[in-house]
Every structure is written in structure tokens, then in C-alpha cells.
mmCIF file of C-alpha atoms in Angstrom:
data_model
loop_
_atom_site.group_PDB
_atom_site.id
_atom_site.type_symbol
_atom_site.label_atom_id
_atom_site.label_comp_id
_atom_site.label_asym_id
_atom_site.label_seq_id
_atom_site.Cartn_x
_atom_site.Cartn_y
_atom_site.Cartn_z
ATOM 1 C CA MET A 6 282.730 154.867 25.788
ATOM 2 C CA THR A 7 283.891 151.205 25.125
ATOM 3 C CA THR A 8 287.817 150.045 24.354
ATOM 4 C CA ASN A 9 287.179 150.211 20.908
ATOM 5 C CA ASP A 10 286.269 153.713 20.717
ATOM 6 C CA THR A 11 289.166 155.085 22.873
ATOM 7 C CA GLU A 12 291.270 152.782 20.667
ATOM 8 C CA SER A 13 289.686 154.463 17.557
ATOM 9 C CA TRP A 14 290.259 158.198 18.695
ATOM 10 C CA LEU A 15 293.382 157.864 20.465
ATOM 11 C CA ARG A 16 297.170 156.903 19.425
ATOM 12 C CA ALA A 17 299.721 156.123 22.241
ATOM 13 C CA TYR A 18 303.107 155.751 19.935
ATOM 14 C CA ALA A 19 305.145 155.877 23.268
ATOM 15 C CA PRO A 20 302.760 154.319 25.998
ATOM 16 C CA ALA A 21 303.925 155.604 29.679
ATOM 17 C CA PRO A 22 301.692 153.739 31.972
ATOM 18 C CA ASP A 23 303.427 154.898 35.081
ATOM 19 C CA ALA A 24 303.515 158.382 33.951
ATOM 20 C CA PRO A 25 301.901 160.995 36.869
ATOM 21 C CA ILE A 26 300.552 162.888 33.732
ATOM 22 C CA ARG A 27 299.089 162.593 30.457
ATOM 23 C CA LEU A 28 299.278 164.877 27.416
ATOM 24 C CA VAL A 29 296.718 165.100 25.008
ATOM 25 C CA CYS A 30 297.868 166.414 21.364
ATOM 26 C CA LEU A 31 295.470 167.262 19.003
ATOM 27 C CA PRO A 32 296.759 168.043 15.438
ATOM 28 C CA HIS A 33 296.467 170.692 12.920
ATOM 29 C CA ALA A 34 293.924 170.956 9.677
ATOM 30 C CA GLY A 35 294.649 168.256 7.623
ATOM 31 C CA GLY A 36 297.072 166.768 10.215
ATOM 32 C CA SER A 37 296.748 163.236 11.851
ATOM 33 C CA ALA A 38 297.690 161.867 15.203
ATOM 34 C CA SER A 39 300.979 160.688 13.795
ATOM 35 C CA PHE A 40 302.559 164.113 13.645
ATOM 36 C CA TRP A 41 302.841 163.813 17.366
ATOM 37 C CA ARG A 42 304.941 160.744 17.507
ATOM 38 C CA PRO A 43 308.215 162.626 18.174
ATOM 39 C CA VAL A 44 306.716 163.886 21.433
ATOM 40 C CA ALA A 45 305.552 161.161 22.532
ATOM 41 C CA THR A 46 308.707 159.490 22.191
ATOM 42 C CA ALA A 47 310.615 162.443 23.352
ATOM 43 C CA LEU A 48 308.361 162.908 26.756
ATOM 44 C CA SER A 49 308.122 158.937 27.325
ATOM 45 C CA PRO A 50 308.299 157.897 29.771
ATOM 46 C CA LYS A 51 307.769 160.731 32.185
ATOM 47 C CA VAL A 52 304.676 162.078 29.906
ATOM 48 C CA ASP A 53 302.170 159.474 28.960
ATOM 49 C CA VAL A 54 301.139 161.735 25.468
ATOM 50 C CA VAL A 55 298.266 160.084 23.480
ATOM 51 C CA ALA A 56 297.420 162.098 20.252
ATOM 52 C CA VAL A 57 294.168 162.166 18.848
ATOM 53 C CA GLN A 58 293.108 160.679 15.537
ATOM 54 C CA TYR A 59 290.226 162.657 13.757
ATOM 55 C CA PRO A 60 287.598 161.067 11.555
ATOM 56 C CA GLY A 61 287.967 160.477 7.827
ATOM 57 C CA ARG A 62 291.971 160.128 8.094
ATOM 58 C CA GLN A 63 294.420 157.764 7.939
ATOM 59 C CA ASP A 64 292.989 154.372 9.530
ATOM 60 C CA ARG A 65 289.491 156.095 9.830
ATOM 61 C CA ARG A 66 289.024 157.277 6.309
ATOM 62 C CA HIS A 67 286.210 155.553 6.097
ATOM 63 C CA GLU A 68 284.440 157.386 8.876
ATOM 64 C CA PRO A 69 282.382 160.564 8.337
ATOM 65 C CA PHE A 70 284.313 164.259 9.094
ATOM 66 C CA VAL A 71 283.461 166.213 11.375
ATOM 67 C CA ASP A 72 283.376 169.573 10.204
ATOM 68 C CA ASP A 73 282.186 171.591 13.258
ATOM 69 C CA LEU A 74 284.435 172.183 15.930
ATOM 70 C CA HIS A 75 282.003 172.530 19.110
ATOM 71 C CA GLU A 76 280.996 168.926 17.644
ATOM 72 C CA LEU A 77 284.422 167.563 17.500
ATOM 73 C CA ALA A 78 285.415 168.993 21.090
ATOM 74 C CA ARG A 79 282.309 166.968 22.607
ATOM 75 C CA ARG A 80 283.076 163.504 21.097
ATOM 76 C CA VAL A 81 286.759 163.988 21.911
ATOM 77 C CA HIS A 82 285.730 164.992 25.651
ATOM 78 C CA ASP A 83 283.518 161.745 25.767
ATOM 79 C CA VAL A 84 286.790 159.927 24.712
ATOM 80 C CA LEU A 85 289.069 161.483 27.462
ATOM 81 C CA ALA A 86 286.355 161.433 29.934
ATOM 82 C CA ALA A 87 286.614 157.563 30.485
ATOM 83 C CA LEU A 88 290.417 158.048 31.232
ATOM 84 C CA GLU A 89 290.716 159.159 34.666
ATOM 85 C CA ASP A 90 293.663 157.860 35.784
ATOM 86 C CA ARG A 91 295.797 160.631 36.312
ATOM 87 C CA PRO A 92 295.838 164.840 35.614
ATOM 88 C CA THR A 93 295.518 165.640 31.964
ATOM 89 C CA ALA A 94 297.057 168.698 29.879
ATOM 90 C CA LEU A 95 296.120 169.313 26.282
ATOM 91 C CA PHE A 96 298.513 170.628 23.584
ATOM 92 C CA GLY A 97 297.198 171.714 20.104
ATOM 93 C CA HIS A 98 298.662 173.197 16.867
ATOM 94 C CA SER A 99 296.586 175.486 14.862
ATOM 95 C CA MET A 100 293.077 173.959 14.290
ATOM 96 C CA GLY A 101 294.039 171.890 17.111
ATOM 97 C CA ALA A 102 294.457 174.901 19.321
ATOM 98 C CA THR A 103 291.303 175.834 19.089
ATOM 99 C CA LEU A 104 289.648 172.464 19.138
ATOM 100 C CA ALA A 105 291.708 172.177 22.712
ATOM 101 C CA PHE A 106 290.557 175.107 24.068
ATOM 102 C CA GLU A 107 286.801 173.854 23.487
ATOM 103 C CA VAL A 108 287.603 170.782 24.898
ATOM 104 C CA ALA A 109 289.544 172.283 27.975
ATOM 105 C CA GLN A 110 286.056 174.123 28.437
ATOM 106 C CA LEU A 111 283.654 170.811 28.447
ATOM 107 C CA MET A 112 286.846 169.743 31.089
ATOM 108 C CA GLU A 113 286.390 172.510 33.423
ATOM 109 C CA PRO A 114 283.646 171.645 35.456
ATOM 110 C CA HIS A 115 284.173 168.111 36.510
ATOM 111 C CA ARG A 116 287.696 167.379 35.948
ATOM 112 C CA PRO A 117 289.927 170.351 34.867
ATOM 113 C CA ALA A 118 292.971 170.314 32.697
ATOM 114 C CA VAL A 119 296.186 170.662 34.417
ATOM 115 C CA HIS A 120 297.785 172.926 31.839
ATOM 116 C CA LEU A 121 296.910 174.117 28.202
ATOM 117 C CA PHE A 122 299.362 174.423 25.169
ATOM 118 C CA VAL A 123 298.373 176.271 22.008
ATOM 119 C CA SER A 124 300.693 176.789 19.341
ATOM 120 C CA GLY A 125 300.197 178.703 16.093
ATOM 121 C CA ARG A 126 296.827 179.818 16.549
ATOM 122 C CA ARG A 127 294.851 183.448 17.702
ATOM 123 C CA ALA A 128 292.658 183.173 20.364
ATOM 124 C CA PRO A 129 289.247 181.992 19.821
ATOM 125 C CA SER A 130 287.832 185.851 20.853
ATOM 126 C CA VAL A 131 290.219 186.814 17.955
ATOM 127 C CA GLN A 132 288.031 186.320 14.481
ATOM 128 C CA ARG A 133 289.267 186.658 10.793
ATOM 129 C CA ASP A 134 287.347 186.456 7.808
ATOM 130 C CA GLU A 135 288.787 183.788 5.945
ATOM 131 C CA SER A 136 287.012 181.308 3.638
ATOM 132 C CA MET A 137 290.106 179.065 1.978
ATOM 133 C CA HIS A 138 287.553 176.162 2.541
ATOM 134 C CA LEU A 139 285.359 177.759 -0.205
ATOM 135 C CA ARG A 140 288.273 177.763 -3.031
ATOM 136 C CA ASP A 141 289.062 175.761 -5.827
ATOM 137 C CA ASP A 142 291.157 172.885 -5.209
ATOM 138 C CA ASP A 143 294.188 174.550 -6.955
ATOM 139 C CA ALA A 144 294.208 177.644 -4.785
ATOM 140 C CA LEU A 145 294.038 175.145 -1.632
ATOM 141 C CA LEU A 146 296.906 172.952 -2.670
ATOM 142 C CA ALA A 147 299.082 176.273 -3.293
ATOM 143 C CA GLU A 148 298.010 176.852 0.568
ATOM 144 C CA MET A 149 298.825 173.561 1.483
ATOM 145 C CA ARG A 150 302.435 173.971 -0.088
ATOM 146 C CA ALA A 151 302.711 177.465 1.550
ATOM 147 C CA MET A 152 302.022 176.370 5.144
ATOM 148 C CA ASP A 153 304.679 173.598 4.336
ATOM 149 C CA GLY A 154 303.054 171.662 7.257
ATOM 150 C CA THR A 155 303.368 168.218 4.956
ATOM 151 C CA ASP A 156 306.606 166.141 4.169
ATOM 152 C CA SER A 157 308.757 167.947 1.066
ATOM 153 C CA ALA A 158 308.281 165.111 -0.782
ATOM 154 C CA LEU A 159 304.504 164.542 -0.630
ATOM 155 C CA LEU A 160 304.324 168.539 -1.616
ATOM 156 C CA GLN A 161 306.146 167.393 -4.769
ATOM 157 C CA ASP A 162 303.174 164.251 -5.668
ATOM 158 C CA GLU A 163 300.101 165.982 -7.235
ATOM 159 C CA GLU A 164 298.274 162.618 -6.809
ATOM 160 C CA ILE A 165 298.824 162.219 -2.991
ATOM 161 C CA MET A 166 298.020 166.108 -2.357
ATOM 162 C CA ARG A 167 294.932 165.730 -4.163
ATOM 163 C CA MET A 168 293.683 162.645 -2.328
ATOM 164 C CA ALA A 169 294.099 165.221 0.613
ATOM 165 C CA LEU A 170 292.214 167.557 -0.341
ATOM 166 C CA PRO A 171 288.983 166.640 1.187
ATOM 167 C CA VAL A 172 290.361 166.050 4.727
ATOM 168 C CA VAL A 173 292.216 169.761 4.207
ATOM 169 C CA ARG A 174 289.036 171.008 2.788
ATOM 170 C CA ASN A 175 286.701 169.535 5.850
ATOM 171 C CA ASP A 176 289.147 170.963 8.362
ATOM 172 C CA TYR A 177 289.565 174.498 6.785
ATOM 173 C CA ARG A 178 285.770 174.487 6.875
ATOM 174 C CA ALA A 179 285.925 173.334 10.680
ATOM 175 C CA ALA A 180 288.512 176.114 11.560
ATOM 176 C CA GLU A 181 287.237 179.131 9.489
ATOM 177 C CA THR A 182 283.279 178.614 10.313
ATOM 178 C CA TYR A 183 284.320 178.275 14.276
ATOM 179 C CA THR A 184 282.727 180.782 16.518
ATOM 180 C CA TRP A 185 283.555 181.578 19.676
ATOM 181 C CA THR A 186 280.941 181.363 22.509
ATOM 182 C CA PRO A 187 281.969 183.749 25.384
ATOM 183 C CA GLY A 188 282.052 182.340 29.121
ATOM 184 C CA GLU A 189 283.943 181.453 32.259
ATOM 185 C CA PRO A 190 287.408 181.579 31.680
ATOM 186 C CA LEU A 191 289.531 178.460 31.863
ATOM 187 C CA SER A 192 291.187 177.991 35.449
ATOM 188 C CA CYS A 193 294.796 176.115 33.931
ATOM 189 C CA PRO A 194 297.607 177.778 33.226
ATOM 190 C CA VAL A 195 298.091 178.643 29.378
ATOM 191 C CA THR A 196 301.107 178.434 27.492
ATOM 192 C CA ALA A 197 300.982 179.771 24.036
ATOM 193 C CA LEU A 198 303.812 179.215 21.162
ATOM 194 C CA VAL A 199 303.545 181.526 17.747
ATOM 195 C CA GLY A 200 306.597 181.861 15.165
ATOM 196 C CA ASP A 201 307.211 185.377 14.224
ATOM 197 C CA ASP A 202 306.074 185.088 10.543
ATOM 198 C CA ASP A 203 303.089 182.814 10.960
ATOM 199 C CA PRO A 204 300.679 183.847 8.772
ATOM 200 C CA LYS A 205 297.864 182.748 10.785
ATOM 201 C CA ALA A 206 298.583 184.040 13.851
ATOM 202 C CA ALA A 207 300.089 187.377 14.488
ATOM 203 C CA VAL A 208 301.656 187.799 17.878
ATOM 204 C CA PRO A 209 299.113 190.249 19.127
ATOM 205 C CA GLU A 210 296.409 187.457 18.041
ATOM 206 C CA VAL A 211 298.237 184.646 20.442
ATOM 207 C CA GLU A 212 298.813 187.306 23.010
ATOM 208 C CA ALA A 213 294.600 187.486 23.181
ATOM 209 C CA TRP A 214 295.026 183.900 24.940
ATOM 210 C CA ALA A 215 295.593 185.513 28.352
ATOM 211 C CA ARG A 216 291.774 186.870 28.415
ATOM 212 C CA HIS A 217 290.767 182.973 28.122
ATOM 213 C CA SER A 218 292.335 181.665 31.677
ATOM 214 C CA SER A 219 292.451 182.989 35.086
ATOM 215 C CA GLY A 220 295.493 181.152 35.427
ATOM 216 C CA PRO A 221 299.004 182.475 34.849
ATOM 217 C CA PHE A 222 299.780 182.963 31.137
ATOM 218 C CA ALA A 223 302.760 182.364 28.969
ATOM 219 C CA MET A 224 303.915 183.162 25.438
ATOM 220 C CA GLU A 225 307.157 182.140 23.709
ATOM 221 C CA VAL A 226 307.814 183.773 20.079
ATOM 222 C CA VAL A 227 310.153 181.750 18.088
ATOM 223 C CA SER A 228 311.652 182.462 14.501
ATOM 224 C CA GLY A 229 309.980 181.161 11.468
ATOM 225 C CA GLY A 230 306.453 180.217 9.901
ATOM 226 C CA HIS A 231 303.080 178.547 10.855
ATOM 227 C CA PHE A 232 305.409 175.177 11.593
ATOM 228 C CA ALA A 233 307.656 176.616 13.767
ATOM 229 C CA LEU A 234 307.163 174.051 16.375
ATOM 230 C CA VAL A 235 308.456 171.888 14.068
ATOM 231 C CA ASP A 236 312.280 173.857 13.597
ATOM 232 C CA HIS A 237 311.997 174.602 17.437
ATOM 233 C CA SER A 238 311.100 171.212 18.772
ATOM 234 C CA ASP A 239 313.929 171.083 21.094
ATOM 235 C CA ARG A 240 312.523 174.590 23.020
ATOM 236 C CA VAL A 241 309.239 173.326 22.734
ATOM 237 C CA LEU A 242 309.657 170.027 24.446
ATOM 238 C CA GLU A 243 311.571 172.306 27.239
ATOM 239 C CA LEU A 244 308.587 174.537 27.563
ATOM 240 C CA VAL A 245 306.664 171.944 27.524
ATOM 241 C CA THR A 246 308.286 169.428 30.315
ATOM 242 C CA GLY A 247 309.048 172.342 32.149
ATOM 243 C CA ALA A 248 305.292 173.822 32.483
ATOM 244 C CA LEU A 249 303.935 169.779 33.682
ATOM 245 C CA GLU A 250 306.878 169.555 36.282
ATOM 246 C CA GLN A 251 305.346 172.610 37.875
ATOM 247 C CA SER A 252 301.752 170.863 37.071
#
């Protein structure tokens, strides 16, 4: 793993080189590393926040997509394996939550994560029959607007939205074709966040995350939909800070 590999995959928007812990953040389907910029700014310098940039978007737009979460997890893990200077926690939203879990599984034998934060995503063991990635462009655009995870001005720009469709379709394919392989549970604490009106993650489906770790489990239910963590960012930051201080 070279410096260029690390710089390609990880974004540090508010570097905190003296922080005692690192928080690795993984974006949702169609998302990019910049989604986590406010978290990095808010937690620095106490926490060194780095966000993962998936291939095929923004400055990596010329690279091939990865449409398999197990493969994507292996690649992210290889990058993180080169960063062994401090304990590492993981925070993923939506598809990123499943990916964070898979990365944590790979970390477990040698250098376990100290905490796993998951948001807006059902537990890996809970399956849904979803096929949005097979729908036509108009259906996918409607889905993007319904989730409302994109800047409102961009949602009104048809050309920009259609330019984003290949990224979104790829990520939906990765999330919807993911299958969980049963195995030993994680050892780290897990904190789950969910909006009470999230169409992608019902509260009982999120509660099932408790089965995936032998460590403590906590769940926070807030008002809102799939991107409720944005609307309740102060509360989310409070939960993350408290949990990492214990770690």
C-alpha cells in the first residue's frame, strides 16, 4: 500500500494528527467522502476523522466502479491496514453501514475496531427483496428525490441528477445484491442510529444489529427519514463523542 493509494481512498477534511483515536466514515449509496466533512470539522482535534472516497465519483470518476460490497470492504481494509498508529472506529450510513460492518469483520482477527456506528441501515442478517438498481432512470431519479439525501438545489437540476445516475445505480446494485455470510460476531460495541420514518430501515430491523456483536449495543431512534442523522447532527455528534471517549 503506497501513499498514493491512501490519499486516493481517504479524505481528511480537518486533520487531527495528535488525536488519540481515528474515526473512519463510509458514505451512503451515491454518496462521496465530502458528506462527512461537517463531522470531521466538528470532532477535530479530539478525533481524527477520515472519510472513504469510493471509486467512480468526484476526483475518482475515471476509475471503475466496485459493485460488490465484499470486494469493496477488502479494498478499504487494505488501505486501513497501513494506518496502525492509533485505535480505529468505523461509522457508516446506509450502504456505508453494511460496508463498515464488513470492514470491521476483516479487522477483527488482528486489530479489531474499537467501535462501530451504523446509521439508516438494517442489520446484515435482515434481508429485503429490493431491485431498484434494475429500474429505469426515471424510477431511480424518483428514488433519489424521495430519499432527499442530495442538496435541494441539485435535486432540481435534471442534467446533474442524470449525470449522477451511474454512480447511484452501481451503489444500489452493491447494496441490494449484498448477502451476509454468518460468522463470529464482532467484539466491539455497536451504536445504531435510525429515523422513526426511515423507509429503508425499520426500527426492528435496526435492533437486529445487536446480534452482530458480543459487545455492548445501543440504539438511538430520532424523528425523521433516511437522512435523519443530518437533521439531528448535534445529537449524533454527542453520541459519537461520548462513545469514543469510553473507547
